[in-house]
Amino acid sequence: MVKKFSAEFIGTMVLVLFGCGAAVLGPAPFDQLAVSLAFGLAIVAMAYGIGPVSGCHVNPAVSLAAFIAGRMSLKDMGLYWVAQILGAVAGAVILGQISSGGYASLGANGFDGGSPGGYGMQAALIFEVVATAIFVIVILGVTGAKGQGAFAGLAIGLTLAVIHIVGIQVTGVSVNPARSFGPAVLQGGEALSQVWLFFVAPAIGAVLGALLFRFKVLEPDA
């Protein structure tokens, strides 16, 4: 379990550092495609780097989906959550130490004033629920018994990149409570006051996506 904890900690740290780092340290003006690719490629890299150790969830919503789908124990899910949250905070701390703006801007998610495009809470909630459901459907499908295991990391990373291309202007894209919590807890203010949505919406989306596998709706025939 130490190996799994370490893998999830490092993987989530890298996701926040590279993904949010592209937004904070990247070229001006803001390049949405570059940030989208940074998040997606970070997942690809970690999927192949730590996937053999922990499965590379690096996301509490993904671990919740695996638990609901019957692929993970409650104990392991709890351990993964702790590692992911701590890893996200560590990634945000490193980013804050590098950034000239310190912890004032770390690529936190938000709605209304915290939304890059000024989208409201309803739009943010709908997007995060739907996007997370789609994300976990891809993950559970490609990592299943009949999934394309060798290409799993690539499929998952590309899906995350596409989700960012579509949704960055809505919420900055979470689909991952840890990714949202790390920057928000250090940035504080509006980001921290709104972070609840990025726990609730991804959790709902994860459950909805996972139930399709739990009840064999999307499980391939034997």
PDB file of C-alpha atoms in Angstrom:
ATOM      1  CA  MET A   1       0.000   0.000   0.000  1.00  0.00           C
ATOM      2  CA  VAL A   2       2.975   2.338   0.510  1.00  0.00           C
ATOM      3  CA  LYS A   3       3.790   1.953  -3.178  1.00  0.00           C
ATOM      4  CA  LYS A   4       0.221   2.750  -4.213  1.00  0.00           C
ATOM      5  CA  PHE A   5       0.032   5.739  -1.870  1.00  0.00           C
ATOM      6  CA  SER A   6       3.343   7.065  -3.197  1.00  0.00           C
ATOM      7  CA  ALA A   7       2.289   6.576  -6.808  1.00  0.00           C
ATOM      8  CA  GLU A   8      -1.009   8.391  -6.345  1.00  0.00           C
ATOM      9  CA  PHE A   9       0.677  11.204  -4.427  1.00  0.00           C
ATOM     10  CA  ILE A  10       3.310  11.734  -7.118  1.00  0.00           C
ATOM     11  CA  GLY A  11       0.871  11.351  -9.992  1.00  0.00           C
ATOM     12  CA  THR A  12      -1.564  13.926  -8.620  1.00  0.00           C
ATOM     13  CA  MET A  13       1.270  16.298  -7.792  1.00  0.00           C
ATOM     14  CA  VAL A  14       2.511  16.090 -11.380  1.00  0.00           C
ATOM     15  CA  LEU A  15      -0.995  16.635 -12.789  1.00  0.00           C
ATOM     16  CA  VAL A  16      -1.479  19.836 -10.789  1.00  0.00           C
ATOM     17  CA  LEU A  17       2.066  21.094 -11.367  1.00  0.00           C
ATOM     18  CA  PHE A  18       2.010  20.547 -15.143  1.00  0.00           C
ATOM     19  CA  GLY A  19      -1.659  21.229 -15.842  1.00  0.00           C
ATOM     20  CA  CYS A  20      -2.151  24.276 -13.638  1.00  0.00           C
ATOM     21  CA  GLY A  21       1.445  25.241 -14.327  1.00  0.00           C
ATOM     22  CA  ALA A  22       0.666  25.588 -18.036  1.00  0.00           C
ATOM     23  CA  ALA A  23      -2.089  28.039 -17.127  1.00  0.00           C
ATOM     24  CA  VAL A  24      -0.012  30.027 -14.636  1.00  0.00           C
ATOM     25  CA  LEU A  25       3.467  29.900 -16.175  1.00  0.00           C
ATOM     26  CA  GLY A  26       2.548  29.440 -19.836  1.00  0.00           C
ATOM     27  CA  PRO A  27       2.893  32.023 -22.590  1.00  0.00           C
ATOM     28  CA  ALA A  28       0.762  35.167 -22.657  1.00  0.00           C
ATOM     29  CA  PRO A  29      -1.892  35.599 -23.836  1.00  0.00           C
ATOM     30  CA  PHE A  30      -3.535  32.558 -22.264  1.00  0.00           C
ATOM     31  CA  ASP A  31      -3.340  29.552 -24.593  1.00  0.00           C
ATOM     32  CA  GLN A  32      -6.325  27.279 -23.985  1.00  0.00           C
ATOM     33  CA  LEU A  33      -5.072  24.544 -26.287  1.00  0.00           C
ATOM     34  CA  ALA A  34      -1.673  24.449 -24.590  1.00  0.00           C
ATOM     35  CA  VAL A  35      -3.262  24.106 -21.150  1.00  0.00           C
ATOM     36  CA  SER A  36      -5.613  21.397 -22.423  1.00  0.00           C
ATOM     37  CA  LEU A  37      -2.713  19.422 -23.848  1.00  0.00           C
ATOM     38  CA  ALA A  38      -0.685  19.897 -20.663  1.00  0.00           C
ATOM     39  CA  PHE A  39      -3.416  18.273 -18.564  1.00  0.00           C
ATOM     40  CA  GLY A  40      -3.943  15.495 -21.095  1.00  0.00           C
ATOM     41  CA  LEU A  41      -0.277  14.718 -21.649  1.00  0.00           C
ATOM     42  CA  ALA A  42       0.424  14.785 -17.914  1.00  0.00           C
ATOM     43  CA  ILE A  43      -2.137  12.004 -17.547  1.00  0.00           C
ATOM     44  CA  VAL A  44      -0.613  10.062 -20.443  1.00  0.00           C
ATOM     45  CA  ALA A  45       2.829  10.295 -18.863  1.00  0.00           C
ATOM     46  CA  MET A  46       1.635   9.261 -15.409  1.00  0.00           C
ATOM     47  CA  ALA A  47      -0.578   6.477 -16.762  1.00  0.00           C
ATOM     48  CA  TYR A  48       2.454   4.743 -18.173  1.00  0.00           C
ATOM     49  CA  GLY A  49       4.758   5.818 -15.359  1.00  0.00           C
ATOM     50  CA  ILE A  50       2.720   4.842 -12.299  1.00  0.00           C
ATOM     51  CA  GLY A  51      -0.167   2.916 -13.854  1.00  0.00           C
ATOM     52  CA  PRO A  52       1.463  -0.459 -13.172  1.00  0.00           C
ATOM     53  CA  VAL A  53       1.710   0.470  -9.464  1.00  0.00           C
ATOM     54  CA  SER A  54      -1.621   2.096  -8.620  1.00  0.00           C
ATOM     55  CA  GLY A  55      -3.653   2.228 -11.807  1.00  0.00           C
ATOM     56  CA  CYS A  56      -2.990   5.990 -11.991  1.00  0.00           C
ATOM     57  CA  HIS A  57      -6.312   7.250 -10.683  1.00  0.00           C
ATOM     58  CA  VAL A  58      -4.814  10.597  -9.490  1.00  0.00           C
ATOM     59  CA  ASN A  59      -8.416  11.727  -9.027  1.00  0.00           C
ATOM     60  CA  PRO A  60     -10.869  11.006  -6.166  1.00  0.00           C
ATOM     61  CA  ALA A  61     -13.742  10.867  -8.664  1.00  0.00           C
ATOM     62  CA  VAL A  62     -12.001   8.090 -10.587  1.00  0.00           C
ATOM     63  CA  SER A  63     -11.388   6.138  -7.377  1.00  0.00           C
ATOM     64  CA  LEU A  64     -15.041   6.609  -6.407  1.00  0.00           C
ATOM     65  CA  ALA A  65     -16.104   5.322  -9.822  1.00  0.00           C
ATOM     66  CA  ALA A  66     -13.851   2.278  -9.469  1.00  0.00           C
ATOM     67  CA  PHE A  67     -15.393   1.569  -6.050  1.00  0.00           C
ATOM     68  CA  ILE A  68     -18.975   1.936  -7.319  1.00  0.00           C
ATOM     69  CA  ALA A  69     -18.186  -0.295 -10.295  1.00  0.00           C
ATOM     70  CA  GLY A  70     -16.899  -2.987  -7.920  1.00  0.00           C
ATOM     71  CA  ARG A  71     -13.273  -2.698  -8.946  1.00  0.00           C
ATOM     72  CA  MET A  72     -11.885  -1.228  -5.719  1.00  0.00           C
ATOM     73  CA  SER A  73     -12.309  -1.750  -1.988  1.00  0.00           C
ATOM     74  CA  LEU A  74     -13.561   0.962   0.353  1.00  0.00           C
ATOM     75  CA  LYS A  75     -10.262   0.866   2.262  1.00  0.00           C
ATOM     76  CA  ASP A  76      -8.192   1.351  -0.871  1.00  0.00           C
ATOM     77  CA  MET A  77     -10.443   4.176  -2.039  1.00  0.00           C
ATOM     78  CA  GLY A  78      -9.899   6.029   1.230  1.00  0.00           C
ATOM     79  CA  LEU A  79      -6.150   5.591   0.982  1.00  0.00           C
ATOM     80  CA  TYR A  80      -6.152   6.849  -2.596  1.00  0.00           C
ATOM     81  CA  TRP A  81      -8.207   9.909  -1.629  1.00  0.00           C
ATOM     82  CA  VAL A  82      -5.715  10.923   1.039  1.00  0.00           C
ATOM     83  CA  ALA A  83      -2.755  10.478  -1.314  1.00  0.00           C
ATOM     84  CA  GLN A  84      -4.477  12.403  -4.099  1.00  0.00           C
ATOM     85  CA  ILE A  85      -5.459  15.362  -1.923  1.00  0.00           C
ATOM     86  CA  LEU A  86      -1.977  15.617  -0.409  1.00  0.00           C
ATOM     87  CA  GLY A  87      -0.372  15.270  -3.831  1.00  0.00           C
ATOM     88  CA  ALA A  88      -2.536  18.040  -5.270  1.00  0.00           C
ATOM     89  CA  VAL A  89      -1.611  20.371  -2.408  1.00  0.00           C
ATOM     90  CA  ALA A  90       2.074  19.546  -2.898  1.00  0.00           C
ATOM     91  CA  GLY A  91       1.816  20.318  -6.615  1.00  0.00           C
ATOM     92  CA  ALA A  92       0.126  23.638  -5.865  1.00  0.00           C
ATOM     93  CA  VAL A  93       2.787  24.507  -3.268  1.00  0.00           C
ATOM     94  CA  ILE A  94       5.573  23.870  -5.783  1.00  0.00           C
ATOM     95  CA  LEU A  95       3.755  25.922  -8.422  1.00  0.00           C
ATOM     96  CA  GLY A  96       3.236  28.774  -5.981  1.00  0.00           C
ATOM     97  CA  GLN A  97       6.927  28.788  -5.112  1.00  0.00           C
ATOM     98  CA  ILE A  98       7.873  29.029  -8.789  1.00  0.00           C
ATOM     99  CA  SER A  99       5.240  31.526  -9.920  1.00  0.00           C
ATOM    100  CA  SER A 100       6.019  35.227  -9.728  1.00  0.00           C
ATOM    101  CA  GLY A 101       2.468  35.713  -8.459  1.00  0.00           C
ATOM    102  CA  GLY A 102       2.979  33.318  -5.564  1.00  0.00           C
ATOM    103  CA  TYR A 103      -0.221  31.750  -4.299  1.00  0.00           C
ATOM    104  CA  ALA A 104      -2.489  34.537  -5.561  1.00  0.00           C
ATOM    105  CA  SER A 105      -3.251  32.691  -8.793  1.00  0.00           C
ATOM    106  CA  LEU A 106      -2.784  28.942  -9.125  1.00  0.00           C
ATOM    107  CA  GLY A 107      -5.260  27.999 -11.836  1.00  0.00           C
ATOM    108  CA  ALA A 108      -8.142  27.354  -9.446  1.00  0.00           C
ATOM    109  CA  ASN A 109     -11.562  26.346 -10.720  1.00  0.00           C
ATOM    110  CA  GLY A 110     -14.633  28.530 -10.311  1.00  0.00           C
ATOM    111  CA  PHE A 111     -17.972  29.836 -11.516  1.00  0.00           C
ATOM    112  CA  ASP A 112     -19.489  33.317 -11.818  1.00  0.00           C
ATOM    113  CA  GLY A 113     -16.528  35.605 -11.056  1.00  0.00           C
ATOM    114  CA  GLY A 114     -14.220  32.602 -10.836  1.00  0.00           C
ATOM    115  CA  SER A 115     -15.155  31.302 -14.301  1.00  0.00           C
ATOM    116  CA  PRO A 116     -12.774  32.269 -17.121  1.00  0.00           C
ATOM    117  CA  GLY A 117     -15.785  32.885 -19.375  1.00  0.00           C
ATOM    118  CA  GLY A 118     -18.116  34.238 -16.696  1.00  0.00           C
ATOM    119  CA  TYR A 119     -20.357  31.153 -16.611  1.00  0.00           C
ATOM    120  CA  GLY A 120     -22.743  30.728 -13.685  1.00  0.00           C
ATOM    121  CA  MET A 121     -23.186  27.975 -11.123  1.00  0.00           C
ATOM    122  CA  GLN A 122     -25.792  26.044 -13.122  1.00  0.00           C
ATOM    123  CA  ALA A 123     -23.608  25.831 -16.214  1.00  0.00           C
ATOM    124  CA  ALA A 124     -20.627  24.850 -14.075  1.00  0.00           C
ATOM    125  CA  LEU A 125     -22.572  22.136 -12.290  1.00  0.00           C
ATOM    126  CA  ILE A 126     -23.966  20.647 -15.500  1.00  0.00           C
ATOM    127  CA  PHE A 127     -20.622  20.709 -17.264  1.00  0.00           C
ATOM    128  CA  GLU A 128     -18.702  19.116 -14.394  1.00  0.00           C
ATOM    129  CA  VAL A 129     -21.281  16.353 -13.881  1.00  0.00           C
ATOM    130  CA  VAL A 130     -21.487  15.454 -17.569  1.00  0.00           C
ATOM    131  CA  ALA A 131     -17.763  15.767 -18.260  1.00  0.00           C
ATOM    132  CA  THR A 132     -16.831  13.632 -15.245  1.00  0.00           C
ATOM    133  CA  ALA A 133     -19.358  10.960 -16.235  1.00  0.00           C
ATOM    134  CA  ILE A 134     -17.878  10.833 -19.742  1.00  0.00           C
ATOM    135  CA  PHE A 135     -14.358  10.753 -18.344  1.00  0.00           C
ATOM    136  CA  VAL A 136     -14.986   7.804 -16.022  1.00  0.00           C
ATOM    137  CA  ILE A 137     -16.899   5.937 -18.747  1.00  0.00           C
ATOM    138  CA  VAL A 138     -13.778   6.111 -20.913  1.00  0.00           C
ATOM    139  CA  ILE A 139     -11.545   5.094 -18.010  1.00  0.00           C
ATOM    140  CA  LEU A 140     -13.661   2.153 -16.885  1.00  0.00           C
ATOM    141  CA  GLY A 141     -14.203   1.039 -20.457  1.00  0.00           C
ATOM    142  CA  VAL A 142     -10.617   1.133 -21.612  1.00  0.00           C
ATOM    143  CA  THR A 143      -9.241  -0.442 -18.419  1.00  0.00           C
ATOM    144  CA  GLY A 144     -11.837  -3.222 -18.256  1.00  0.00           C
ATOM    145  CA  ALA A 145     -11.202  -6.898 -18.887  1.00  0.00           C
ATOM    146  CA  LYS A 146     -11.766  -6.437 -22.625  1.00  0.00           C
ATOM    147  CA  GLY A 147     -10.355  -2.925 -22.839  1.00  0.00           C
ATOM    148  CA  GLN A 148      -7.391  -1.861 -24.934  1.00  0.00           C
ATOM    149  CA  GLY A 149      -4.905  -1.921 -22.078  1.00  0.00           C
ATOM    150  CA  ALA A 150      -1.828  -0.910 -24.076  1.00  0.00           C
ATOM    151  CA  PHE A 151      -3.576   2.226 -25.292  1.00  0.00           C
ATOM    152  CA  ALA A 152      -5.454   3.023 -22.076  1.00  0.00           C
ATOM    153  CA  GLY A 153      -3.190   5.884 -21.028  1.00  0.00           C
ATOM    154  CA  LEU A 154      -3.390   7.516 -24.436  1.00  0.00           C
ATOM    155  CA  ALA A 155      -7.188   7.236 -24.612  1.00  0.00           C
ATOM    156  CA  ILE A 156      -7.640   8.645 -21.102  1.00  0.00           C
ATOM    157  CA  GLY A 157      -5.198  11.502 -21.644  1.00  0.00           C
ATOM    158  CA  LEU A 158      -6.763  12.506 -24.954  1.00  0.00           C
ATOM    159  CA  THR A 159     -10.211  12.457 -23.376  1.00  0.00           C
ATOM    160  CA  LEU A 160      -9.050  14.777 -20.614  1.00  0.00           C
ATOM    161  CA  ALA A 161      -7.494  17.108 -23.196  1.00  0.00           C
ATOM    162  CA  VAL A 162     -10.750  17.280 -25.187  1.00  0.00           C
ATOM    163  CA  ILE A 163     -12.730  17.957 -22.001  1.00  0.00           C
ATOM    164  CA  HIS A 164     -10.414  20.890 -21.295  1.00  0.00           C
ATOM    165  CA  ILE A 165     -10.676  22.253 -24.831  1.00  0.00           C
ATOM    166  CA  VAL A 166     -14.455  22.360 -24.427  1.00  0.00           C
ATOM    167  CA  GLY A 167     -14.726  23.379 -20.786  1.00  0.00           C
ATOM    168  CA  ILE A 168     -11.877  25.657 -19.762  1.00  0.00           C
ATOM    169  CA  GLN A 169     -13.985  28.760 -20.349  1.00  0.00           C
ATOM    170  CA  VAL A 170     -16.783  27.321 -18.183  1.00  0.00           C
ATOM    171  CA  THR A 171     -14.976  26.343 -14.986  1.00  0.00           C
ATOM    172  CA  GLY A 172     -11.294  26.009 -15.829  1.00  0.00           C
ATOM    173  CA  VAL A 173     -12.186  22.273 -15.785  1.00  0.00           C
ATOM    174  CA  SER A 174     -12.006  20.158 -12.684  1.00  0.00           C
ATOM    175  CA  VAL A 175     -13.536  16.681 -13.136  1.00  0.00           C
ATOM    176  CA  ASN A 176     -11.182  16.027 -10.220  1.00  0.00           C
ATOM    177  CA  PRO A 177     -11.791  17.196  -6.634  1.00  0.00           C
ATOM    178  CA  ALA A 178      -8.105  16.931  -5.717  1.00  0.00           C
ATOM    179  CA  ARG A 179      -7.034  19.066  -8.678  1.00  0.00           C
ATOM    180  CA  SER A 180      -9.519  21.720  -7.508  1.00  0.00           C
ATOM    181  CA  PHE A 181      -8.705  21.519  -3.807  1.00  0.00           C
ATOM    182  CA  GLY A 182      -4.915  21.888  -4.078  1.00  0.00           C
ATOM    183  CA  PRO A 183      -4.902  25.312  -5.770  1.00  0.00           C
ATOM    184  CA  ALA A 184      -8.057  26.537  -3.954  1.00  0.00           C
ATOM    185  CA  VAL A 185      -6.826  25.868  -0.422  1.00  0.00           C
ATOM    186  CA  LEU A 186      -3.673  27.909  -1.068  1.00  0.00           C
ATOM    187  CA  GLN A 187      -5.254  30.587  -3.225  1.00  0.00           C
ATOM    188  CA  GLY A 188      -8.113  31.095  -0.750  1.00  0.00           C
ATOM    189  CA  GLY A 189     -10.867  33.674  -1.202  1.00  0.00           C
ATOM    190  CA  GLU A 190     -13.420  33.029  -3.912  1.00  0.00           C
ATOM    191  CA  ALA A 191     -11.641  29.898  -5.135  1.00  0.00           C
ATOM    192  CA  LEU A 192     -11.905  28.250  -1.722  1.00  0.00           C
ATOM    193  CA  SER A 193     -15.514  29.348  -1.196  1.00  0.00           C
ATOM    194  CA  GLN A 194     -16.518  27.748  -4.504  1.00  0.00           C
ATOM    195  CA  VAL A 195     -14.500  24.534  -4.257  1.00  0.00           C
ATOM    196  CA  TRP A 196     -17.516  22.621  -2.864  1.00  0.00           C
ATOM    197  CA  LEU A 197     -19.004  22.451  -6.365  1.00  0.00           C
ATOM    198  CA  PHE A 198     -15.889  20.711  -7.625  1.00  0.00           C
ATOM    199  CA  PHE A 199     -16.344  17.990  -5.034  1.00  0.00           C
ATOM    200  CA  VAL A 200     -20.094  17.561  -5.487  1.00  0.00           C
ATOM    201  CA  ALA A 201     -20.363  17.668  -9.295  1.00  0.00           C
ATOM    202  CA  PRO A 202     -17.485  15.265 -10.087  1.00  0.00           C
ATOM    203  CA  ALA A 203     -18.791  12.863  -7.419  1.00  0.00           C
ATOM    204  CA  ILE A 204     -22.246  12.833  -9.031  1.00  0.00           C
ATOM    205  CA  GLY A 205     -20.752  12.368 -12.478  1.00  0.00           C
ATOM    206  CA  ALA A 206     -18.490   9.569 -11.260  1.00  0.00           C
ATOM    207  CA  VAL A 207     -21.394   7.687  -9.701  1.00  0.00           C
ATOM    208  CA  LEU A 208     -23.540   8.076 -12.814  1.00  0.00           C
ATOM    209  CA  GLY A 209     -20.791   6.808 -15.079  1.00  0.00           C
ATOM    210  CA  ALA A 210     -19.829   3.950 -12.773  1.00  0.00           C
ATOM    211  CA  LEU A 211     -23.401   2.708 -12.392  1.00  0.00           C
ATOM    212  CA  LEU A 212     -23.470   1.973 -16.112  1.00  0.00           C
ATOM    213  CA  PHE A 213     -20.734  -0.572 -15.465  1.00  0.00           C
ATOM    214  CA  ARG A 214     -22.074  -1.719 -12.097  1.00  0.00           C
ATOM    215  CA  PHE A 215     -25.353  -2.718 -13.757  1.00  0.00           C
ATOM    216  CA  LYS A 216     -23.590  -4.126 -16.835  1.00  0.00           C
ATOM    217  CA  VAL A 217     -25.094  -1.563 -19.207  1.00  0.00           C
ATOM    218  CA  LEU A 218     -21.674  -0.837 -20.725  1.00  0.00           C
ATOM    219  CA  GLU A 219     -19.874  -4.033 -19.773  1.00  0.00           C
ATOM    220  CA  PRO A 220     -19.011  -6.067 -22.894  1.00  0.00           C
ATOM    221  CA  ASP A 221     -20.580  -9.484 -23.303  1.00  0.00           C
ATOM    222  CA  ALA A 222     -18.511 -12.362 -21.977  1.00  0.00           C
TER     223      ALA A 222
END
